CSV table of C-alpha atoms and ligand atoms in Angstrom, one decimal:
chain,number,residue,atom,x,y,z
H,1,MET,CA,15.3,-21.6,3.1
H,2,LYS,CA,16.5,-19.0,5.6
H,3,ILE,CA,18.6,-15.9,5.5
H,4,THR,CA,21.7,-16.4,7.4
H,5,ARG,CA,23.7,-13.5,6.8
H,6,ILE,CA,23.7,-9.8,5.3
H,7,THR,CA,27.0,-8.1,4.4
H,8,VAL,CA,27.0,-4.6,3.5
H,9,PHE,CA,29.6,-2.7,1.3
H,10,ASN,CA,29.9,0.9,0.7
H,11,VAL,CA,31.3,2.0,-2.5
H,12,GLU,CA,32.2,5.5,-3.9
H,13,LEU,CA,31.0,5.8,-7.5
H,14,PRO,CA,32.7,8.8,-9.2
H,15,LEU,CA,30.7,10.4,-12.0
H,16,GLU,CA,32.6,10.6,-15.3
H,17,TYR,CA,31.5,14.4,-15.5
H,18,PRO,CA,30.3,16.8,-12.8
H,19,TYR,CA,26.5,16.7,-13.0
H,20,TRP,CA,24.1,19.8,-12.7
H,21,LEU,CA,20.6,19.5,-11.7
H,22,SER,CA,17.8,22.2,-11.8
H,23,GLY,CA,20.0,24.5,-14.4
H,24,GLY,CA,23.0,24.7,-12.1
H,25,ARG,CA,21.3,24.6,-8.5
H,26,LEU,CA,22.8,21.3,-7.3
H,27,LYS,CA,26.0,19.7,-8.2
H,28,PHE,CA,27.1,16.1,-8.0
H,29,GLU,CA,30.5,14.7,-8.5
H,30,SER,CA,30.2,11.1,-7.0
H,31,LEU,CA,27.7,8.9,-5.6
H,32,ASP,CA,27.5,6.9,-2.3
H,33,ALA,CA,26.5,3.3,-3.2
H,34,THR,CA,25.6,0.7,-0.7
H,35,LEU,CA,25.8,-3.0,-2.0
H,36,VAL,CA,24.2,-5.7,0.0
H,37,LYS,CA,24.9,-9.4,-0.1
H,38,VAL,CA,22.1,-11.6,1.4
H,39,GLU,CA,23.2,-15.3,2.1
H,40,THR,CA,20.9,-18.3,3.0
H,41,ASP,CA,21.1,-21.7,4.4
H,42,ALA,CA,20.4,-23.2,0.9
H,43,GLY,CA,23.7,-21.9,-0.5
H,44,LEU,CA,22.0,-19.4,-2.6
H,45,SER,CA,22.9,-15.6,-2.4
H,46,GLY,CA,21.5,-12.5,-3.6
H,47,TRP,CA,22.6,-8.9,-4.2
H,48,GLY,CA,21.0,-5.6,-3.7
H,49,GLU,CA,22.0,-2.2,-4.2
H,50,GLY,CA,20.9,1.3,-2.9
H,51,THR,CA,22.5,4.3,-4.5
H,52,PRO,CA,20.7,7.8,-3.9
H,53,TRP,CA,21.6,10.4,-6.2
H,54,GLY,CA,23.6,12.3,-3.7
H,55,HIS,CA,22.2,13.6,-0.4
H,56,THR,CA,20.6,16.7,-1.7
H,57,TYR,CA,18.2,15.3,-4.4
H,58,VAL,CA,15.5,13.6,-2.5
H,59,PRO,CA,15.1,12.4,1.0
H,60,ALA,CA,17.3,9.6,0.8
H,61,HIS,CA,20.7,9.3,2.3
H,62,GLY,CA,23.5,6.8,1.6
H,63,PRO,CA,24.7,6.5,5.1
H,64,GLY,CA,20.9,6.1,6.0
H,65,ILE,CA,20.6,2.9,3.9
H,66,ARG,CA,23.3,1.4,6.2
H,67,ALA,CA,22.0,2.7,9.4
H,68,GLY,CA,18.5,1.3,8.3
H,69,ILE,CA,19.8,-2.1,7.4
H,70,GLN,CA,21.4,-2.3,10.8
H,71,THR,CA,18.0,-1.6,12.3
H,72,MET,CA,16.1,-4.1,10.2
H,73,ALA,CA,18.7,-6.9,9.9
H,74,PRO,CA,17.5,-8.7,13.3
H,75,PHE,CA,14.1,-8.7,11.8
H,76,VAL,CA,15.0,-10.0,8.5
H,77,LEU,CA,17.5,-12.8,9.3
H,78,GLY,CA,15.9,-16.0,9.6
H,79,LEU,CA,13.1,-15.2,7.0
H,80,ASP,CA,12.6,-17.0,3.7
H,81,PRO,CA,13.9,-14.7,1.1
H,82,ARG,CA,11.4,-16.1,-1.4
H,83,CYS,CA,8.6,-14.9,0.7
H,84,THR,CA,9.0,-11.2,-0.5
H,85,LEU,CA,5.7,-10.0,1.1
H,86,THR,CA,7.0,-11.5,4.4
H,87,VAL,CA,10.3,-9.7,4.2
H,88,GLU,CA,8.6,-6.5,3.1
H,89,ARG,CA,6.1,-6.4,6.1
H,90,ALA,CA,9.0,-7.4,8.7
H,91,MET,CA,11.0,-4.4,7.3
H,92,ASP,CA,8.1,-2.1,7.4
H,93,LEU,CA,7.4,-3.1,11.2
H,94,ALA,CA,11.0,-2.7,12.0
H,95,LEU,CA,11.3,0.8,10.5
H,96,PRO,CA,8.5,2.8,9.3
H,97,GLY,CA,9.0,4.9,6.3
H,98,HIS,CA,12.8,5.0,4.9
H,99,LEU,CA,11.7,3.0,1.9
H,100,TYR,CA,15.2,3.7,0.2
H,101,ALA,CA,16.8,1.7,3.1
H,102,LYS,CA,14.5,-1.3,2.4
H,103,SER,CA,15.0,-1.5,-1.3
H,104,PRO,CA,18.5,-3.2,-1.4
H,105,ILE,CA,17.3,-6.2,0.9
H,106,ASP,CA,14.0,-6.3,-1.3
H,107,MET,CA,16.2,-6.6,-4.2
H,108,ALA,CA,18.6,-9.2,-3.1
H,109,CYS,CA,15.5,-11.3,-1.8
H,110,TRP,CA,14.0,-11.3,-5.4
H,111,ASP,CA,17.4,-12.2,-6.8
H,112,ILE,CA,17.5,-15.2,-4.5
H,113,ALA,CA,13.9,-16.0,-5.4
H,114,GLY,CA,14.6,-15.9,-9.2
H,115,GLN,CA,17.7,-18.2,-8.7
H,116,ALA,CA,15.5,-20.7,-6.6
H,117,ALA,CA,12.7,-20.9,-9.2
H,118,GLY,CA,15.4,-20.8,-12.2
H,119,LEU,CA,13.7,-17.6,-13.7
H,120,PRO,CA,14.8,-14.1,-14.5
H,121,ILE,CA,13.1,-11.9,-11.7
H,122,ALA,CA,10.9,-10.3,-14.4
H,123,ASP,CA,9.5,-13.7,-15.4
H,124,LEU,CA,9.3,-14.6,-11.6
H,125,MET,CA,7.0,-11.4,-11.4
H,126,GLY,CA,4.7,-12.7,-14.2
H,127,GLY,CA,6.4,-12.3,-17.2
H,128,GLY,CA,9.1,-10.0,-18.8
H,129,SER,CA,9.0,-8.5,-22.5
H,130,ARG,CA,12.3,-9.2,-24.2
H,131,ARG,CA,11.8,-6.2,-26.3
H,132,PRO,CA,15.0,-4.0,-25.5
H,133,ARG,CA,14.1,-0.9,-23.5
H,134,PRO,CA,15.4,2.6,-24.6
H,135,ILE,CA,17.7,4.1,-22.3
H,136,ALA,CA,17.0,7.7,-21.3
H,137,SER,CA,20.0,9.9,-21.3
H,138,SER,CA,20.6,12.2,-18.2
H,139,VAL,CA,21.5,15.6,-19.8
H,140,GLY,CA,22.6,17.7,-16.7
H,141,ALA,CA,23.6,20.9,-18.3
H,142,LYS,CA,23.1,24.7,-17.9
H,143,THR,CA,23.2,26.5,-21.2
H,144,VAL,CA,21.7,25.8,-24.7
H,145,ALA,CA,25.2,25.1,-26.1
H,146,GLU,CA,26.0,22.6,-23.3
H,147,THR,CA,22.8,21.0,-23.6
H,148,ARG,CA,23.3,20.3,-27.3
H,149,GLU,CA,27.0,19.2,-26.4
H,150,VAL,CA,25.8,16.6,-23.9
H,151,MET,CA,22.9,15.4,-26.1
H,152,GLU,CA,25.4,14.8,-28.9
H,153,ARG,CA,27.6,12.7,-26.7
H,154,TYR,CA,24.7,10.5,-25.9
H,155,ARG,CA,23.5,10.4,-29.5
H,156,ALA,CA,27.0,9.1,-30.3
H,157,ARG,CA,26.5,6.2,-28.0
H,158,GLY,CA,23.1,5.3,-29.7
H,159,TYR,CA,20.8,6.9,-27.3
H,160,VAL,CA,17.3,7.7,-28.6
H,161,ALA,CA,15.7,8.7,-25.2
H,162,HIS,CA,16.7,12.0,-23.4
H,163,SER,CA,15.8,13.2,-20.0
H,164,VAL,CA,17.0,17.0,-20.2
H,165,LYS,CA,17.3,18.6,-16.9
H,166,ILE,CA,15.9,21.9,-16.7
H,167,GLY,CA,14.4,24.0,-13.8
H,168,GLY,CA,16.7,26.8,-13.3
H,169,ASP,CA,16.4,30.2,-14.8
H,170,VAL,CA,13.0,30.4,-16.5
H,171,THR,CA,14.2,32.4,-19.5
H,172,ARG,CA,17.1,30.0,-20.2
H,173,ASP,CA,14.8,26.9,-19.8
H,174,ILE,CA,12.3,28.2,-22.4
H,175,ALA,CA,15.3,28.7,-24.8
H,176,ARG,CA,16.7,25.2,-24.0
H,177,VAL,CA,13.4,23.4,-24.4
H,178,HIS,CA,12.9,25.3,-27.7
H,179,ASP,CA,16.4,24.5,-29.0
H,180,VAL,CA,16.1,20.8,-28.2
H,181,GLU,CA,12.8,20.5,-30.0
H,182,ALA,CA,14.1,22.2,-33.1
H,183,ASN,CA,17.0,19.7,-33.2
H,184,LYS,CA,15.0,16.8,-32.2
H,185,ARG,CA,15.5,13.6,-34.4
H,186,ASP,CA,12.9,11.3,-35.7
H,187,GLY,CA,12.0,8.8,-33.0
H,188,GLU,CA,13.5,10.5,-30.2
H,189,ILE,CA,11.7,10.2,-26.8
H,190,ILE,CA,12.3,13.5,-24.9
H,191,LEU,CA,11.5,14.3,-21.5
H,192,TYR,CA,12.1,17.7,-19.8
H,193,ASP,CA,12.9,17.1,-16.2
H,194,VAL,CA,12.6,20.1,-13.9
H,195,ASN,CA,13.4,18.2,-10.7
H,196,ARG,CA,11.0,20.2,-8.7
H,197,GLY,CA,13.0,23.3,-9.7
H,198,TRP,CA,10.1,25.7,-10.4
H,199,SER,CA,7.5,27.6,-8.5
H,200,ARG,CA,3.8,27.3,-9.5
H,201,ALA,CA,4.1,30.5,-11.4
H,202,GLN,CA,7.4,29.6,-13.1
H,203,SER,CA,6.0,26.2,-14.0
H,204,LEU,CA,2.9,28.0,-15.8
H,205,GLN,CA,5.1,30.4,-17.5
H,206,VAL,CA,7.5,27.9,-19.1
H,207,MET,CA,4.7,25.3,-19.8
H,208,ARG,CA,2.7,27.9,-21.7
H,209,ALA,CA,5.6,29.4,-23.5
H,210,CYS,CA,6.1,25.9,-24.8
H,211,GLU,CA,2.6,24.9,-25.4
H,212,SER,CA,2.9,24.5,-29.3
H,213,LEU,CA,5.7,21.8,-28.7
H,214,ASN,CA,3.7,19.1,-26.7
H,215,ALA,CA,6.8,18.6,-24.6
H,216,THR,CA,6.4,16.5,-21.4
H,217,PHE,CA,7.5,18.0,-18.2
H,218,GLU,CA,8.7,15.9,-15.4
H,219,GLN,CA,8.2,17.1,-11.7
H,220,PRO,CA,7.7,20.8,-12.5
H,221,CYS,CA,7.3,21.9,-9.0
H,222,GLU,CA,7.9,20.6,-5.5
H,223,THR,CA,4.7,18.8,-4.2
H,224,LEU,CA,1.7,16.9,-5.7
H,225,ASP,CA,-0.4,19.9,-4.1
H,226,ASP,CA,1.6,22.3,-6.4
H,227,ILE,CA,1.1,20.0,-9.4
H,228,ALA,CA,-2.7,19.7,-8.7
H,229,ALA,CA,-2.8,23.5,-8.3
H,230,ILE,CA,-1.5,24.1,-11.9
H,231,ALA,CA,-3.3,21.3,-13.6
H,232,GLY,CA,-5.9,22.6,-15.9
H,233,LYS,CA,-4.1,25.9,-16.3
H,234,HIS,CA,-1.7,24.4,-18.8
H,235,ALA,CA,-1.8,21.9,-21.8
H,236,ALA,CA,1.5,20.1,-21.2
H,237,PRO,CA,1.6,16.3,-20.4
H,238,VAL,CA,3.4,15.8,-16.9
H,239,SER,CA,5.3,13.1,-15.4
H,240,VAL,CA,5.6,12.7,-11.6
H,241,ASP,CA,8.9,11.5,-10.3
H,242,GLU,CA,10.1,12.5,-7.0
H,243,SER,CA,6.5,13.1,-5.5
H,244,LEU,CA,5.8,9.4,-6.3
H,245,VAL,CA,7.1,7.6,-3.2
H,246,THR,CA,4.2,5.6,-1.8
H,247,LEU,CA,1.1,3.7,-3.2
H,248,GLN,CA,-1.0,6.4,-1.6
H,249,ASP,CA,0.9,8.9,-3.8
H,250,ALA,CA,0.3,6.7,-6.8
H,251,THR,CA,-3.4,6.4,-6.3
H,252,ARG,CA,-3.9,10.1,-5.8
H,253,ILE,CA,-2.0,11.1,-8.9
H,254,ALA,CA,-4.0,8.4,-10.9
H,255,ARG,CA,-7.5,9.4,-9.4
H,256,GLU,CA,-7.0,13.4,-9.6
H,257,GLY,CA,-5.5,12.9,-13.1
H,258,LEU,CA,-2.1,14.7,-11.9
H,259,ALA,CA,0.2,13.0,-14.5
H,260,GLU,CA,0.2,11.1,-17.8
H,261,VAL,CA,3.6,9.4,-16.9
H,262,PHE,CA,4.8,7.8,-13.8
H,263,GLY,CA,8.6,8.1,-13.2
H,264,ILE,CA,9.2,5.0,-10.9
H,265,LYS,CA,12.6,4.8,-9.3
H,266,LEU,CA,13.1,1.7,-7.5
H,267,ASN,CA,15.4,2.8,-4.6
H,268,ARG,CA,12.9,5.8,-3.8
H,269,VAL,CA,9.7,3.8,-3.7
H,270,GLY,CA,11.3,0.9,-1.7
H,271,GLY,CA,12.1,-1.8,-4.2
H,272,LEU,CA,10.4,-3.9,-6.6
H,273,THR,CA,7.9,-5.3,-4.3
H,274,LYS,CA,6.3,-1.8,-3.8
H,275,ALA,CA,7.1,-0.7,-7.2
H,276,ALA,CA,5.0,-3.5,-8.9
H,277,ARG,CA,1.9,-2.1,-7.2
H,278,MET,CA,2.7,1.2,-8.7
H,279,ARG,CA,3.1,-0.2,-12.1
H,280,ASP,CA,-0.4,-1.8,-11.7
H,281,ILE,CA,-2.1,1.6,-10.7
H,282,ALA,CA,-0.5,3.1,-13.7
H,283,LEU,CA,-1.7,0.5,-16.0
H,284,ALA,CA,-5.2,0.5,-14.7
H,285,HIS,CA,-5.4,4.3,-15.4
H,286,GLY,CA,-3.7,4.6,-18.7
H,287,ILE,CA,-0.4,6.1,-17.4
H,288,ASP,CA,3.0,5.4,-19.1
H,289,MET,CA,6.1,4.8,-17.1
H,290,PHE,CA,9.7,5.4,-17.1
H,291,VAL,CA,11.5,2.9,-14.7
H,292,MET,CA,14.7,3.6,-13.3
H,293,ALA,CA,17.1,3.2,-10.4
H,294,THR,CA,17.9,6.5,-8.5
H,295,GLY,CA,21.4,6.0,-9.5
H,296,GLY,CA,24.1,3.3,-9.2
H,297,THR,CA,25.9,0.5,-10.9
H,298,VAL,CA,24.7,-2.0,-13.5
H,299,LEU,CA,23.2,-4.0,-10.7
H,300,ALA,CA,20.7,-1.1,-10.0
H,301,ASP,CA,20.0,-0.6,-13.6
H,302,THR,CA,19.2,-4.3,-14.0
H,303,GLU,CA,16.8,-4.4,-11.1
H,304,ALA,CA,14.9,-1.5,-12.8
H,305,LEU,CA,15.1,-3.2,-16.2
H,306,HIS,CA,13.3,-6.3,-14.8
H,307,LEU,CA,10.5,-4.1,-13.6
H,308,ALA,CA,10.5,-2.2,-17.0
H,309,ALA,CA,10.2,-5.8,-18.6
H,310,THR,CA,7.0,-6.4,-16.8
H,311,VAL,CA,5.5,-3.1,-18.2
H,312,PRO,CA,3.8,-3.9,-21.3
H,313,ASP,CA,5.7,-2.5,-24.3
H,314,HIS,CA,3.3,0.3,-25.2
H,315,ALA,CA,3.3,1.8,-21.8
H,316,CYS,CA,7.1,1.7,-21.2
H,317,ARG,CA,8.7,4.8,-22.2
H,318,GLY,CA,12.2,3.8,-21.1
H,319,VAL,CA,14.9,3.0,-18.5
H,320,TRP,CA,18.3,4.4,-17.5
H,321,ALA,CA,21.8,3.3,-17.5
H,322,CYS,CA,23.3,5.2,-14.7
H,323,GLN,CA,26.5,2.8,-15.0
H,324,ASP,CA,27.2,5.0,-18.3
H,325,MET,CA,27.8,8.0,-16.0
H,326,ILE,CA,30.2,6.3,-13.6
H,327,THR,CA,33.8,5.4,-14.0
H,328,LEU,CA,33.8,2.4,-11.6
H,329,ASP,CA,32.5,-0.9,-12.9
H,330,ILE,CA,32.0,-3.5,-10.2
H,331,ALA,CA,30.8,-6.3,-12.6
H,332,GLY,CA,33.8,-6.4,-14.9
H,333,GLY,CA,31.4,-5.6,-18.1
H,334,ARG,CA,28.8,-8.3,-17.2
H,335,GLY,CA,25.2,-7.6,-17.1
H,336,PRO,CA,22.9,-5.6,-19.3
H,337,ARG,CA,24.9,-2.9,-21.1
H,338,ASN,CA,24.2,-0.2,-23.6
H,339,ALA,CA,23.5,-1.7,-26.9
H,340,ASN,CA,22.8,1.0,-29.5
H,341,GLY,CA,20.8,3.0,-26.8
H,342,HIS,CA,18.8,0.0,-25.5
H,343,LEU,CA,19.0,-2.5,-22.6
H,344,GLN,CA,18.2,-6.2,-23.0
H,345,LEU,CA,16.8,-8.3,-20.2
H,346,PRO,CA,19.3,-10.8,-18.9
H,347,GLU,CA,18.1,-14.5,-19.2
H,348,ALA,CA,20.1,-15.9,-16.2
H,349,PRO,CA,18.1,-16.6,-13.2
H,350,GLY,CA,17.5,-14.1,-10.4
H,351,LEU,CA,18.8,-10.5,-11.2
H,352,GLY,CA,21.3,-11.7,-13.8
H,353,VAL,CA,24.3,-10.0,-12.8
H,354,HIS,CA,26.5,-10.1,-9.6
H,355,PRO,CA,29.4,-7.9,-8.7
H,356,ASP,CA,33.1,-8.9,-8.2
H,357,THR,CA,33.5,-8.9,-4.5
H,358,ASP,CA,37.3,-7.7,-5.0
H,359,ALA,CA,35.8,-4.5,-6.4
H,360,LEU,CA,33.7,-3.6,-3.4
H,361,GLY,CA,36.5,-3.6,-0.7
H,362,GLU,CA,36.1,-4.9,2.7
H,363,PRO,CA,32.4,-5.2,4.0
H,364,VAL,CA,31.3,-2.2,6.4
H,365,ALA,CA,29.0,-4.5,8.2
H,366,VAL,CA,28.1,-8.3,8.7
H,367,TYR,CA,24.8,-9.2,10.3
H,368,GLU,CA,24.2,-12.9,11.1
H,369,ASP,CA,21.6,-15.2,12.3
H,370,ASN,CA,22.8,-16.6,15.6
H,371,ARG,CA,19.6,-18.2,16.6
Y,1,MG,MG1,13.2,12.9,-12.8
């Protein structure tokens, strides 16, 4: 089987509500999504998606995905999409780094490989749990009152897991964490996501002020060096998210004991092939995981759900449904959807959901194998 054509679509995904990160430092109103259709000479086609969370969140750039695919396409066309390692190496040789540009191609290849094998991607990867995964909310708010309001909106939709975005004014962050913990319901899974918003000193100030709460803080400061510098000076469990990009990051975090949780985002780490290795590093070191898209449609959510299903139940804290935050549905309600705050793995072969091509507009690029 050979890849014969790669078609690229660019879709703007409006957010239902304006979204604030780091206590108001960064504002987002829509996401730049790249959808990729990979076709083969066997008649099978697969879909991939790359949707960074805007341009200011991490070093991933919507137009950069499309430029990266333009560079990599000649090296990917003609390969067997079922050989995901071969495709991965071809992309790594064609374009060092730029992992976020590779993940849509990787995703589409896994989709095709699953269809060819007659298995959902999670089963093709070795076996997927059918236990529904709790969806983490994404509580982008600034004040105590707004935080309560947004969390109630999610609770009304059945959510039991919450990612509360903090990382702005330290005093306000401490107040928000204490208020959320005081109003926490039985069984809720809560993560305080700082999104690199604090300095080392600010991190220690908040983590110490919240010490009695045993709250988990995600990516308190900018780099792994920062997180290493404060380790041992506070008692809070830590999740690493934005600083978990490469497998070398994963091994360092595990070896140096820098985190109790990995936040694996598929687009950031370069797709399922690379993320599966991080999962195994985490499991070998007693590290739990959240597995998510960086953003996007039901396609991106579903990709992450497949990897999350390959994480043993006890180690998987949750997933995400970015689809619930955007107003455009490119798949007409198909695919895994929020059911009482959880996502259920689809049973169809491959990814298990494809978009309505009509919803994507005209392609922005088509690459064909003319050899
Ligand atoms: Mg995060």
